[in-house]
Tab-separated table of C-alpha atoms in Angstrom:
chain	number	residue	atom	x	y	z
A	18	ILE	CA	95.097	5.247	-51.249
A	19	ILE	CA	92.128	4.423	-53.504
A	20	SER	CA	90.130	7.444	-54.561
A	21	PRO	CA	86.322	7.541	-54.131
A	22	LEU	CA	85.903	7.482	-57.910
A	23	LYS	CA	88.089	4.373	-58.219
A	24	ILE	CA	86.162	2.615	-55.482
A	25	ALA	CA	82.945	3.412	-57.313
A	26	GLU	CA	84.325	2.099	-60.603
A	27	LEU	CA	85.518	-1.108	-58.954
A	28	TYR	CA	82.144	-1.633	-57.334
A	29	VAL	CA	80.177	-0.994	-60.519
A	30	ASN	CA	82.372	-3.355	-62.546
A	31	SER	CA	82.117	-6.134	-59.977
A	32	ASN	CA	79.326	-8.678	-59.673
A	33	LYS	CA	78.058	-6.796	-56.633
A	34	ALA	CA	76.624	-4.055	-58.789
A	35	SER	CA	73.014	-5.090	-59.242
A	36	GLY	CA	72.391	-2.335	-61.790
A	37	GLY	CA	74.652	-3.775	-64.479
A	38	LYS	CA	75.416	-1.694	-67.551
A	39	VAL	CA	74.760	2.037	-67.693
A	40	ILE	CA	72.177	2.784	-70.413
A	41	PRO	CA	71.998	6.433	-71.482
A	42	ILE	CA	68.827	7.351	-73.364
A	43	LEU	CA	68.921	10.423	-75.580
A	44	GLN	CA	65.956	12.601	-76.392
A	45	LEU	CA	66.050	14.476	-79.710
A	46	HIS	CA	63.309	15.937	-81.845
A	47	ASN	CA	63.928	17.210	-85.370
A	48	TYR	CA	66.912	17.460	-87.685
A	49	SER	CA	67.824	19.875	-90.473
A	50	ILE	CA	70.732	19.333	-92.899
A	51	THR	CA	71.297	23.093	-92.999
A	52	ASN	CA	70.471	25.546	-90.256
A	53	ALA	CA	68.208	24.694	-87.341
A	54	VAL	CA	64.860	26.512	-87.460
A	55	ASN	CA	64.244	26.288	-83.679
A	56	THR	CA	65.830	25.096	-80.473
A	57	LEU	CA	64.515	21.543	-80.794
A	58	THR	CA	65.872	21.126	-84.344
A	59	ILE	CA	69.525	20.143	-84.387
A	60	ASN	CA	71.687	20.766	-87.445
A	61	LYS	CA	74.179	18.532	-89.225
A	62	THR	CA	77.152	19.845	-87.248
A	63	ILE	CA	75.576	18.996	-83.890
A	64	LEU	CA	74.327	15.585	-85.009
A	65	ASN	CA	77.708	14.658	-86.491
A	66	ASN	CA	79.472	15.795	-83.304
A	67	ILE	CA	77.195	13.552	-81.276
A	68	LEU	CA	77.657	10.564	-83.609
A	69	ASP	CA	81.424	11.075	-83.791
A	70	LEU	CA	81.628	11.089	-80.007
A	71	LEU	CA	79.430	8.007	-79.622
A	72	ASN	CA	81.419	6.148	-82.212
A	73	ALA	CA	84.816	7.113	-80.786
A	74	SER	CA	83.619	6.145	-77.294
A	75	GLY	CA	82.524	2.662	-78.433
A	76	TYR	CA	78.776	3.047	-78.044
A	77	THR	CA	76.329	0.725	-79.791
A	78	SER	CA	72.748	1.788	-80.436
A	79	ILE	CA	69.917	-0.394	-79.171
A	80	THR	CA	66.102	-0.088	-79.086
A	81	ASP	CA	63.648	0.035	-76.204
A	82	VAL	CA	62.768	-3.603	-76.912
A	83	ASP	CA	66.423	-4.590	-76.548
A	84	TYR	CA	66.567	-2.833	-73.208
A	85	TYR	CA	63.380	-4.489	-72.010
A	86	ASN	CA	64.581	-7.949	-73.008
A	87	TYR	CA	67.831	-7.238	-71.166
A	88	THR	CA	65.935	-6.455	-67.961
A	89	LEU	CA	64.196	-9.814	-68.267
A	90	GLY	CA	67.492	-11.660	-68.736
A	91	ARG	CA	66.605	-12.733	-72.279
A	92	ILE	CA	69.588	-11.119	-73.930
A	93	ASP	CA	72.833	-9.366	-73.012
A	94	LEU	CA	73.678	-5.913	-74.292
A	95	PRO	CA	76.796	-4.508	-75.891
A	96	ASN	CA	79.417	-3.132	-73.502
A	97	LYS	CA	78.273	0.452	-74.060
A	98	PRO	CA	74.597	0.513	-75.126
A	99	ILE	CA	72.707	3.707	-75.903
A	100	ILE	CA	69.138	4.458	-77.001
A	101	ILE	CA	68.635	7.372	-79.421
A	102	VAL	CA	65.010	8.518	-79.333
A	103	TRP	CA	63.539	11.010	-81.760
A	104	ASP	CA	60.289	12.467	-80.470
A	105	ASP	CA	57.239	13.599	-82.420
A	106	ALA	CA	57.826	11.867	-85.795
A	107	TYR	CA	59.298	14.852	-87.665
A	108	LEU	CA	60.118	14.410	-91.333
A	109	GLY	CA	63.726	15.497	-90.688
A	110	VAL	CA	64.315	12.152	-88.997
A	111	LEU	CA	64.685	10.584	-92.447
A	112	ASP	CA	67.746	12.703	-93.091
A	113	ALA	CA	68.979	12.027	-89.601
A	114	ASN	CA	68.742	8.288	-90.353
A	115	THR	CA	71.005	8.808	-93.378
A	116	GLU	CA	73.673	10.299	-91.146
A	117	MET	CA	73.205	7.624	-88.479
A	118	LEU	CA	73.647	4.850	-91.010
A	119	LYS	CA	77.218	6.063	-91.638
A	120	TYR	CA	77.989	4.915	-88.091
A	121	ASN	CA	75.794	1.849	-88.202
A	122	TYR	CA	73.421	3.419	-85.689
A	123	LYS	CA	69.680	2.996	-85.455
A	124	GLY	CA	67.180	5.073	-83.551
A	125	VAL	CA	63.785	4.857	-81.905
A	126	ILE	CA	60.908	6.964	-83.144
A	127	ALA	CA	58.267	8.242	-80.660
A	128	ILE	CA	54.956	8.814	-82.437
A	129	PRO	CA	51.917	10.944	-81.649
A	130	THR	CA	49.751	8.838	-83.899
A	131	ASN	CA	47.329	11.603	-84.998
A	132	TRP	CA	50.249	13.652	-86.250
A	133	VAL	CA	51.404	10.974	-88.702
A	134	GLY	CA	50.886	12.009	-92.285
A	135	ILE	CA	48.798	15.016	-91.183
A	136	HIS	CA	51.303	17.794	-90.585
A	137	PRO	CA	53.453	18.766	-93.602
A	138	ASP	CA	56.641	18.258	-91.580
A	139	SER	CA	55.606	14.870	-90.128
A	140	LEU	CA	56.474	11.369	-91.205
A	141	ASN	CA	53.805	9.197	-92.763
A	142	TRP	CA	53.216	5.531	-91.992
A	143	SER	CA	55.224	4.437	-95.014
A	144	ASN	CA	58.229	6.365	-93.729
A	145	ILE	CA	57.866	4.882	-90.256
A	146	SER	CA	57.430	1.375	-91.678
A	147	MET	CA	60.695	1.823	-93.604
A	148	LEU	CA	62.562	2.915	-90.466
A	149	TYR	CA	61.169	-0.042	-88.548
A	150	ASN	CA	61.367	-2.812	-91.158
A	151	THR	CA	64.367	-1.776	-93.234
A	152	TYR	CA	66.668	-0.092	-90.753
A	153	GLY	CA	65.732	-1.788	-87.509
A	154	TRP	CA	64.443	1.265	-85.652
A	155	GLY	CA	62.278	0.940	-82.580
A	156	VAL	CA	58.799	2.440	-82.397
A	157	ILE	CA	57.313	3.985	-79.256
A	158	SER	CA	53.905	5.437	-78.593
A	159	HIS	CA	53.935	9.171	-77.785
A	160	SER	CA	50.125	9.330	-77.375
A	161	VAL	CA	47.438	10.200	-79.936
A	162	GLU	CA	47.253	13.998	-79.757
A	163	HIS	CA	50.427	14.843	-77.821
A	164	CYS	CA	48.304	16.479	-75.106
A	165	ASN	CA	49.641	17.289	-71.650
A	166	PHE	CA	48.399	14.635	-69.216
A	167	LEU	CA	48.253	17.146	-66.341
A	168	THR	CA	46.843	20.290	-67.912
A	169	GLU	CA	45.020	19.335	-71.129
A	170	CYS	CA	43.836	15.731	-71.344
A	171	ASN	CA	43.895	15.346	-67.552
A	172	PHE	CA	40.916	13.032	-67.003
A	173	THR	CA	41.481	9.308	-66.615
A	174	SER	CA	39.229	8.702	-69.591
A	175	ASN	CA	41.563	10.859	-71.670
A	176	TRP	CA	44.546	8.852	-70.482
A	177	THR	CA	42.895	5.571	-71.379
A	178	ALA	CA	42.125	6.848	-74.884
A	179	GLU	CA	45.599	8.262	-75.439
A	180	LEU	CA	47.352	5.120	-74.176
A	181	ASN	CA	45.142	2.534	-75.847
A	182	ASN	CA	44.245	4.195	-79.124
A	183	SER	CA	47.846	5.168	-79.942
A	184	LYS	CA	48.937	1.584	-79.210
A	185	ASN	CA	46.234	0.173	-81.489
A	186	SER	CA	47.091	2.662	-84.261
A	187	ILE	CA	50.725	1.641	-84.299
A	188	THR	CA	49.820	-2.036	-84.208
A	189	GLY	CA	47.349	-1.637	-87.039
A	190	ASN	CA	49.737	0.275	-89.286
A	191	LEU	CA	52.954	-1.594	-88.588
A	192	SER	CA	51.825	-5.061	-87.446
A	193	PHE	CA	54.021	-4.381	-84.425
A	194	THR	CA	52.761	-3.860	-80.898
A	195	PRO	CA	54.740	-1.158	-79.068
A	196	ILE	CA	55.839	-1.901	-75.525
A	197	SER	CA	56.823	1.638	-74.553
A	198	PHE	CA	55.104	4.954	-73.976
A	199	ILE	CA	56.584	8.456	-73.621
A	200	TYR	CA	54.465	10.993	-71.746
A	201	PRO	CA	53.791	14.069	-73.953
A	202	GLN	CA	55.729	17.030	-72.665
A	203	ASN	CA	57.030	14.685	-69.961
A	204	SER	CA	53.794	15.318	-68.023
A	205	TYR	CA	52.559	12.631	-65.656
A	206	ASN	CA	51.710	11.898	-62.026
A	207	ILE	CA	51.522	8.769	-59.937
A	208	THR	CA	47.975	8.008	-61.126
A	209	ALA	CA	48.957	8.391	-64.794
A	210	MET	CA	51.829	5.982	-64.133
A	211	SER	CA	49.417	3.297	-62.972
A	212	TYR	CA	47.333	3.717	-66.112
A	213	CYS	CA	50.390	3.532	-68.351
A	214	ASP	CA	51.464	0.371	-66.578
A	215	ASP	CA	48.197	-1.272	-67.697
A	216	TYR	CA	49.067	-0.812	-71.352
A	217	TYR	CA	52.851	-0.742	-71.660
A	218	SER	CA	55.923	-2.442	-70.225
A	219	MET	CA	57.995	0.757	-70.245
A	220	CYS	CA	56.779	4.304	-69.439
A	221	PHE	CA	59.382	7.003	-69.889
A	222	GLY	CA	59.456	9.736	-67.277
A	223	ASN	CA	61.228	13.056	-67.097
A	224	GLN	CA	64.443	14.281	-68.688
A	225	SER	CA	67.667	15.997	-67.831
A	226	ILE	CA	69.356	18.356	-70.275
A	227	ALA	CA	72.881	18.160	-71.625
A	228	GLU	CA	73.637	21.668	-70.261
A	229	ARG	CA	73.251	20.284	-66.724
A	230	PRO	CA	75.432	17.118	-66.709
A	231	ARG	CA	75.631	16.957	-62.913
A	232	GLN	CA	71.863	16.495	-62.777
A	233	THR	CA	71.778	13.650	-65.318
A	234	SER	CA	70.053	10.403	-64.400
A	235	TYR	CA	71.019	7.036	-65.826
A	236	ASN	CA	69.185	3.762	-66.456
A	237	PHE	CA	70.187	0.273	-65.382
A	238	LYS	CA	68.944	-3.318	-65.577
A	239	ASN	CA	67.097	-2.906	-62.313
A	240	THR	CA	65.570	0.515	-63.022
A	241	ASN	CA	61.831	0.545	-62.460
A	242	LEU	CA	60.398	0.725	-66.002
A	243	THR	CA	56.930	2.129	-65.256
A	244	ASN	CA	57.097	4.496	-62.296
A	245	GLY	CA	58.791	7.418	-63.992
A	246	ALA	CA	62.312	6.346	-63.130
A	247	LEU	CA	63.289	5.951	-66.769
A	248	LYS	CA	65.109	9.175	-67.650
A	249	ARG	CA	66.329	10.653	-70.913
A	250	ILE	CA	69.066	13.162	-71.734
A	251	SER	CA	67.618	15.992	-73.810
A	252	ILE	CA	69.770	17.207	-76.715
A	253	ASN	CA	68.834	20.383	-78.509
A	254	ASN	CA	70.423	23.050	-80.683
A	255	ASN	CA	71.963	24.693	-77.620
A	256	SER	CA	73.705	21.568	-76.401
A	257	VAL	CA	77.443	21.773	-75.945
A	258	ILE	CA	79.494	18.741	-76.994
A	259	ASN	CA	81.744	19.025	-73.940
A	260	ASP	CA	78.748	18.700	-71.627
A	261	PHE	CA	77.539	15.720	-73.626
A	262	GLN	CA	80.960	14.141	-73.450
A	263	LEU	CA	80.953	14.539	-69.645
A	264	ILE	CA	77.576	12.823	-69.466
A	265	LEU	CA	78.819	9.843	-71.491
A	266	ASN	CA	81.796	9.221	-69.226
A	267	SER	CA	80.671	5.880	-67.884
A	268	SER	CA	82.079	6.544	-64.422
A	269	TYR	CA	80.669	10.103	-64.089
A	270	ASN	CA	77.403	8.956	-62.559
A	271	PHE	CA	79.080	7.018	-59.808
A	272	GLN	CA	81.523	9.778	-58.965
A	273	HIS	CA	78.668	11.637	-57.258
A	274	ASN	CA	77.018	8.620	-55.599
A	275	VAL	CA	79.845	6.966	-53.739
A	276	LEU	CA	78.176	7.428	-50.374
A	277	THR	CA	75.184	5.369	-51.488
A	278	LEU	CA	77.241	2.250	-52.140
A	279	LYS	CA	76.755	-0.525	-49.614
A	280	LEU	CA	80.402	-1.486	-49.509
A	281	ASN	CA	79.874	-3.830	-46.522
A	282	GLU	CA	76.755	-5.446	-47.855
A	283	ASN	CA	78.193	-8.948	-47.321
A	284	ASN	CA	79.443	-8.103	-43.846
A	285	GLY	CA	82.940	-7.656	-45.154
A	286	THR	CA	85.075	-4.599	-45.712
A	287	ILE	CA	87.114	-3.137	-48.542
C-alpha cells in the first residue's frame, strides 16, 4: 500500500507536477553578533543554526531575479533553491553577510529608499552597492517611506509615488533596475496589487511564521508573481529550529494537500 505522502512525493517529482521545484522564501530583518535587541533581530546562534540546517539539507541561495528568470524558462534552478530576504536595510546585515559567506550563501536586501543612510542603524548606498556588486546579492524595493498601504499611505497617488520613486532611487544609485516589490508591513489589497503590477514583475504578499509550520505557503514556477500569492516564511528571535526544519522538509507541503492532486488528469489511474 502506498501512503498518501508517498503518492504526493511521486506526483511532485514526476513531469505531471506543473509547479516544479519548491522555492522557500525567508523573511528576516536585522542581525546582531551578540544578543538580539528586539524580536526582529536575530542573534548569531539563531543565524548559524539556520545556515547550518540549510547547508546540511543541500539548499542553494538564489535571488529574486533568478526565480523570475526560472518562471520564464530562461534558466534552471539548483535542486533545492532558497531565497533569503533581509527587510528594511538594517546595518546588521553586513555582519550577517560575513556569516553567510562561510556557507557560500547570498541574500536579497529589501530597501525602503528614504531610510538608506538616514537612520544610524541603516545601510548606506555604498554598503548596498557592495552587497550587490561584490557579493551577488539581490535588491528589492520596499517602498520609499515604509508606510502601510492600507492605513497610512492609502491613496492611489501615494502608491504610485512609493512604487515609482523607490524604483527610480534604486536604479539611480545602483545602475540596476529592481524587478520586485515587497509591501511594507505586508499591507496590500487587490487594487494595490494592480498598481504594483504596473511597475514590477514580482510583488511579494503576506507571510507565514516559523512557529506555525502547518500554515506555511510555498512558491513554485507557476505561482502568480503579482497577485499576492508569493509568500515568505518569517524568521525572528523566537523562531525554533525544529519548526524551521519541518518547514524545509521538501515533502511537508504536499503531505497536507494530497486531496488537491488531479491523479487522473490524463484519464488514467494510479
